[in-house]
mmCIF file of C-alpha atoms in Angstrom:
data_model
loop_
_atom_site.group_PDB
_atom_site.id
_atom_site.type_symbol
_atom_site.label_atom_id
_atom_site.label_comp_id
_atom_site.label_asym_id
_atom_site.label_seq_id
_atom_site.Cartn_x
_atom_site.Cartn_y
_atom_site.Cartn_z
ATOM 1 C CA MET A 1 20.081 90.537 -241.154
ATOM 2 C CA ALA A 2 20.378 90.847 -237.373
ATOM 3 C CA PRO A 3 24.185 90.411 -237.224
ATOM 4 C CA ALA A 4 24.573 93.110 -239.872
ATOM 5 C CA ASN A 5 22.378 95.429 -237.806
ATOM 6 C CA ARG A 6 24.424 94.686 -234.701
ATOM 7 C CA PHE A 7 27.590 95.376 -236.669
ATOM 8 C CA GLU A 8 26.282 98.708 -237.904
ATOM 9 C CA ARG A 9 25.156 99.704 -234.408
ATOM 10 C CA ARG A 10 28.558 98.773 -232.975
ATOM 11 C CA LYS A 11 30.280 100.686 -235.761
ATOM 12 C CA GLU A 12 28.160 103.779 -235.062
ATOM 13 C CA ARG A 13 28.849 103.549 -231.315
ATOM 14 C CA THR A 14 32.584 103.334 -231.960
ATOM 15 C CA ARG A 15 32.437 106.313 -234.297
ATOM 16 C CA ASN A 16 30.579 108.339 -231.674
ATOM 17 C CA ASP A 17 33.105 107.292 -229.017
ATOM 18 C CA ILE A 18 35.892 108.533 -231.279
ATOM 19 C CA LEU A 19 34.112 111.851 -231.854
ATOM 20 C CA ARG A 20 33.567 112.420 -228.129
ATOM 21 C CA ALA A 21 37.212 111.532 -227.385
ATOM 22 C CA ALA A 22 38.393 113.821 -230.178
ATOM 23 C CA GLU A 23 36.339 116.667 -228.731
ATOM 24 C CA ARG A 24 38.107 116.298 -225.378
ATOM 25 C CA VAL A 25 41.584 116.007 -226.878
ATOM 26 C CA LEU A 26 41.085 118.892 -229.302
ATOM 27 C CA ALA A 27 39.811 121.085 -226.478
ATOM 28 C CA GLU A 28 42.762 120.183 -224.279
ATOM 29 C CA LYS A 29 45.585 120.265 -226.827
ATOM 30 C CA GLY A 30 44.259 122.196 -229.805
ATOM 31 C CA ALA A 31 43.963 120.954 -233.373
ATOM 32 C CA HIS A 32 47.659 121.392 -234.133
ATOM 33 C CA ASP A 33 49.042 119.455 -231.156
ATOM 34 C CA ALA A 34 46.357 116.758 -230.909
ATOM 35 C CA LYS A 35 47.508 113.380 -232.238
ATOM 36 C CA ILE A 36 45.495 110.430 -233.450
ATOM 37 C CA ALA A 37 47.260 108.352 -230.792
ATOM 38 C CA ASP A 38 45.974 110.755 -228.099
ATOM 39 C CA ILE A 39 42.437 110.423 -229.413
ATOM 40 C CA ALA A 40 42.676 106.635 -229.618
ATOM 41 C CA ALA A 41 43.910 106.484 -226.028
ATOM 42 C CA ALA A 42 41.097 108.771 -224.864
ATOM 43 C CA ALA A 43 38.571 106.499 -226.605
ATOM 44 C CA ASP A 44 40.304 103.370 -225.242
ATOM 45 C CA ILE A 45 40.722 101.867 -228.702
ATOM 46 C CA GLY A 46 43.615 101.159 -231.039
ATOM 47 C CA VAL A 47 44.988 103.722 -233.451
ATOM 48 C CA GLY A 48 44.050 101.458 -236.333
ATOM 49 C CA THR A 49 40.410 101.544 -235.265
ATOM 50 C CA VAL A 50 40.408 105.326 -235.518
ATOM 51 C CA TYR A 51 41.759 105.091 -239.062
ATOM 52 C CA LEU A 52 39.021 102.618 -239.972
ATOM 53 C CA HIS A 53 36.544 105.448 -239.376
ATOM 54 C CA PHE A 54 38.574 108.527 -240.312
ATOM 55 C CA SER A 55 41.359 108.513 -242.901
ATOM 56 C CA THR A 56 43.210 111.541 -241.473
ATOM 57 C CA LYS A 57 43.268 113.776 -238.413
ATOM 58 C CA GLU A 58 41.855 116.536 -240.595
ATOM 59 C CA ALA A 59 38.892 114.338 -241.544
ATOM 60 C CA LEU A 60 38.268 113.574 -237.878
ATOM 61 C CA THR A 61 38.499 117.242 -236.914
ATOM 62 C CA GLN A 62 36.045 118.078 -239.688
ATOM 63 C CA ALA A 63 33.650 115.411 -238.394
ATOM 64 C CA VAL A 64 33.889 116.777 -234.833
ATOM 65 C CA ILE A 65 33.037 120.265 -236.042
ATOM 66 C CA GLU A 66 30.161 119.084 -238.230
ATOM 67 C CA ASP A 67 28.733 116.926 -235.435
ATOM 68 C CA ALA A 68 28.900 119.740 -232.881
ATOM 69 C CA VAL A 69 27.365 122.283 -235.216
ATOM 70 C CA ALA A 70 24.569 119.884 -236.208
ATOM 71 C CA ARG A 71 23.706 119.214 -232.553
ATOM 72 C CA LEU A 72 23.785 122.923 -231.745
ATOM 73 C CA LYS A 73 21.591 123.833 -234.722
ATOM 74 C CA GLU A 74 19.081 121.162 -233.729
ATOM 75 C CA ALA A 75 18.859 122.509 -230.183
ATOM 76 C CA VAL A 76 18.518 126.132 -231.286
ATOM 77 C CA ASP A 77 15.990 125.328 -234.038
ATOM 78 C CA ARG A 78 13.861 123.303 -231.628
ATOM 79 C CA SER A 79 13.829 126.120 -229.070
ATOM 80 C CA ARG A 80 12.877 128.663 -231.727
ATOM 81 C CA ALA A 81 10.055 126.469 -233.058
ATOM 82 C CA GLU A 82 8.577 126.214 -229.564
ATOM 83 C CA ALA A 83 8.724 129.968 -228.880
ATOM 84 C CA ALA A 84 5.300 131.639 -228.749
ATOM 85 C CA SER A 85 6.328 135.279 -229.352
ATOM 86 C CA VAL A 86 9.095 137.288 -230.998
ATOM 87 C CA ILE A 87 10.456 138.174 -227.563
ATOM 88 C CA GLU A 88 10.651 134.481 -226.710
ATOM 89 C CA GLN A 89 12.255 133.835 -230.120
ATOM 90 C CA VAL A 90 15.141 135.926 -228.824
ATOM 91 C CA ARG A 91 15.244 134.447 -225.334
ATOM 92 C CA ALA A 92 14.716 130.727 -226.055
ATOM 93 C CA PRO A 93 17.446 130.258 -228.698
ATOM 94 C CA THR A 94 19.882 132.187 -226.514
ATOM 95 C CA ARG A 95 19.087 129.861 -223.616
ATOM 96 C CA ALA A 96 19.557 126.853 -225.930
ATOM 97 C CA LEU A 97 22.881 128.208 -227.199
ATOM 98 C CA CYS A 98 24.167 128.836 -223.675
ATOM 99 C CA ARG A 99 22.916 125.469 -222.438
ATOM 100 C CA PHE A 100 24.725 123.732 -225.288
ATOM 101 C CA ALA A 101 27.903 125.644 -224.487
ATOM 102 C CA GLU A 102 27.677 124.693 -220.807
ATOM 103 C CA GLN A 103 26.935 121.017 -221.471
ATOM 104 C CA ASN A 104 29.523 120.733 -224.262
ATOM 105 C CA ARG A 105 32.158 123.149 -223.043
ATOM 106 C CA ALA A 106 35.119 121.163 -224.361
ATOM 107 C CA VAL A 107 33.788 120.892 -227.888
ATOM 108 C CA PHE A 108 32.505 124.459 -227.813
ATOM 109 C CA ARG A 109 36.011 125.613 -226.951
ATOM 110 C CA ALA A 110 37.544 123.447 -229.669
ATOM 111 C CA VAL A 111 35.078 124.441 -232.369
ATOM 112 C CA PHE A 112 34.148 128.052 -231.684
ATOM 113 C CA SER A 113 37.182 129.510 -229.954
ATOM 114 C CA ARG A 114 40.248 130.900 -231.662
ATOM 115 C CA GLY A 115 40.721 129.572 -235.192
ATOM 116 C CA GLY A 116 37.647 127.377 -235.025
ATOM 117 C CA ALA A 117 35.404 130.379 -235.516
ATOM 118 C CA TYR A 118 36.731 130.741 -239.037
ATOM 119 C CA HIS A 119 35.826 127.226 -240.147
ATOM 120 C CA ASP A 120 33.412 127.040 -243.096
ATOM 121 C CA VAL A 121 30.926 124.831 -241.212
ATOM 122 C CA VAL A 122 30.862 127.221 -238.274
ATOM 123 C CA ARG A 123 30.413 130.204 -240.570
ATOM 124 C CA GLY A 124 27.554 128.354 -242.225
ATOM 125 C CA ALA A 125 25.899 127.781 -238.855
ATOM 126 C CA GLN A 126 26.363 131.441 -237.930
ATOM 127 C CA ALA A 127 24.706 132.429 -241.218
ATOM 128 C CA HIS A 128 21.823 130.061 -240.436
ATOM 129 C CA PHE A 129 21.348 131.578 -236.978
ATOM 130 C CA ALA A 130 21.608 135.108 -238.367
ATOM 131 C CA ALA A 131 18.910 134.378 -240.968
ATOM 132 C CA ASP A 132 16.570 133.102 -238.245
ATOM 133 C CA ILE A 133 17.230 136.110 -236.027
ATOM 134 C CA GLU A 134 16.749 138.454 -238.985
ATOM 135 C CA ARG A 135 13.289 136.951 -239.581
ATOM 136 C CA THR A 136 12.467 137.384 -235.897
ATOM 137 C CA PHE A 137 13.513 141.042 -235.956
ATOM 138 C CA ALA A 138 11.557 141.687 -239.161
ATOM 139 C CA GLU A 139 8.475 139.983 -237.721
ATOM 140 C CA GLY A 140 8.846 141.892 -234.468
ATOM 141 C CA ALA A 141 9.179 145.159 -236.367
ATOM 142 C CA ALA A 142 6.010 144.367 -238.340
ATOM 143 C CA GLN A 143 4.203 143.736 -235.049
ATOM 144 C CA GLY A 144 5.478 147.000 -233.590
ATOM 145 C CA VAL A 145 7.402 145.153 -230.870
ATOM 146 C CA PHE A 146 10.899 145.810 -232.247
ATOM 147 C CA HIS A 147 12.373 148.901 -233.824
ATOM 148 C CA VAL A 148 15.354 148.059 -236.057
ATOM 149 C CA SER A 149 16.509 150.005 -239.096
ATOM 150 C CA SER A 150 18.073 146.885 -240.633
ATOM 151 C CA PRO A 151 17.048 143.427 -239.388
ATOM 152 C CA ALA A 152 19.878 141.813 -241.385
ATOM 153 C CA LEU A 153 22.588 144.065 -239.960
ATOM 154 C CA THR A 154 21.218 143.790 -236.433
ATOM 155 C CA ALA A 155 21.069 139.980 -236.701
ATOM 156 C CA GLN A 156 24.717 139.842 -237.764
ATOM 157 C CA ALA A 157 25.660 142.017 -234.791
ATOM 158 C CA VAL A 158 23.766 139.780 -232.363
ATOM 159 C CA VAL A 159 25.311 136.571 -233.728
ATOM 160 C CA GLY A 160 28.781 138.108 -233.626
ATOM 161 C CA MET A 161 28.322 139.330 -230.070
ATOM 162 C CA SER A 162 26.874 136.017 -228.875
ATOM 163 C CA THR A 163 29.495 133.726 -230.383
ATOM 164 C CA GLN A 164 32.381 135.977 -229.358
ATOM 165 C CA LEU A 165 31.133 136.279 -225.785
ATOM 166 C CA LEU A 166 30.612 132.507 -225.514
ATOM 167 C CA ALA A 167 34.022 131.789 -227.025
ATOM 168 C CA TRP A 168 35.552 134.082 -224.400
ATOM 169 C CA TRP A 169 33.546 132.360 -221.646
ATOM 170 C CA ALA A 170 34.642 128.893 -222.817
ATOM 171 C CA GLU A 171 38.307 129.845 -222.390
ATOM 172 C CA GLN A 172 38.072 130.846 -218.720
ATOM 173 C CA ASP A 173 35.957 130.517 -215.590
ATOM 174 C CA ALA A 174 35.390 134.138 -214.660
ATOM 175 C CA VAL A 175 31.580 134.180 -214.778
ATOM 176 C CA PRO A 176 28.769 131.599 -214.736
ATOM 177 C CA ILE A 177 27.005 130.772 -217.989
ATOM 178 C CA GLN A 178 23.766 132.200 -216.592
ATOM 179 C CA GLN A 179 25.397 135.632 -216.528
ATOM 180 C CA ILE A 180 26.487 135.245 -220.152
ATOM 181 C CA GLU A 181 22.939 134.254 -221.117
ATOM 182 C CA ALA A 182 21.405 137.178 -219.239
ATOM 183 C CA THR A 183 23.869 139.620 -220.811
ATOM 184 C CA ILE A 184 23.178 138.467 -224.371
ATOM 185 C CA ILE A 185 19.406 138.591 -223.869
ATOM 186 C CA HIS A 186 19.513 141.969 -222.120
ATOM 187 C CA LEU A 187 21.736 143.632 -224.737
ATOM 188 C CA THR A 188 19.747 142.178 -227.625
ATOM 189 C CA LEU A 189 16.308 143.126 -226.322
ATOM 190 C CA ARG A 190 17.533 146.480 -225.031
ATOM 191 C CA GLY A 191 18.871 147.234 -228.484
ATOM 192 C CA VAL A 192 15.777 146.327 -230.494
ATOM 193 C CA SER A 193 12.762 146.732 -228.213
ATOM 194 C CA ARG A 194 10.622 149.834 -228.496
ATOM 195 C CA THR A 195 9.732 149.664 -224.812
ATOM 196 C CA LEU A 196 13.327 149.147 -223.651
ATOM 197 C CA GLY A 197 14.910 151.935 -225.625
ATOM 198 C CA GLY A 198 15.702 150.425 -229.008
ATOM 199 C CA SER A 199 16.377 152.832 -231.866
#
């Protein structure tokens, strides 16, 4: 039993090494120009080892996207669950999103920038985030904290703004991530808060 467990652990480590290498190569070269050989070299393994885990480059790209989105959703969901108020349910997930982008800039660029934003998995994650934000806006409106005519429409606007702004940030180094975070939070709360001028 123990050797099998060691084998499975080694297999999982190799798979994760491939995913991390693929993130870097995809971010640097883009999905079209990235080659399996580039990814194998970045992971310091043979090309054949990559194909033992992923049958095609498309399958590997899909796995990179799914892994990144799953890690991002986990971070955002955890931050939302720990938030004590509707205001903090806006601030905390935004901080988690920006922190993920900063700590995983290469994969964020590869997954969310340019064509990556149109991937089904990414759209699914955006829908998940929008549903959570919609509930926050509806709850805040019921409490008299927020004033939004349509929580669903407002949530879609916030998700679109946030992902577009972060995708832009990931492509260049013009501003620090803290400024992106502050801008998203300010515009969101300014737009929905009764006390800050929401309408």
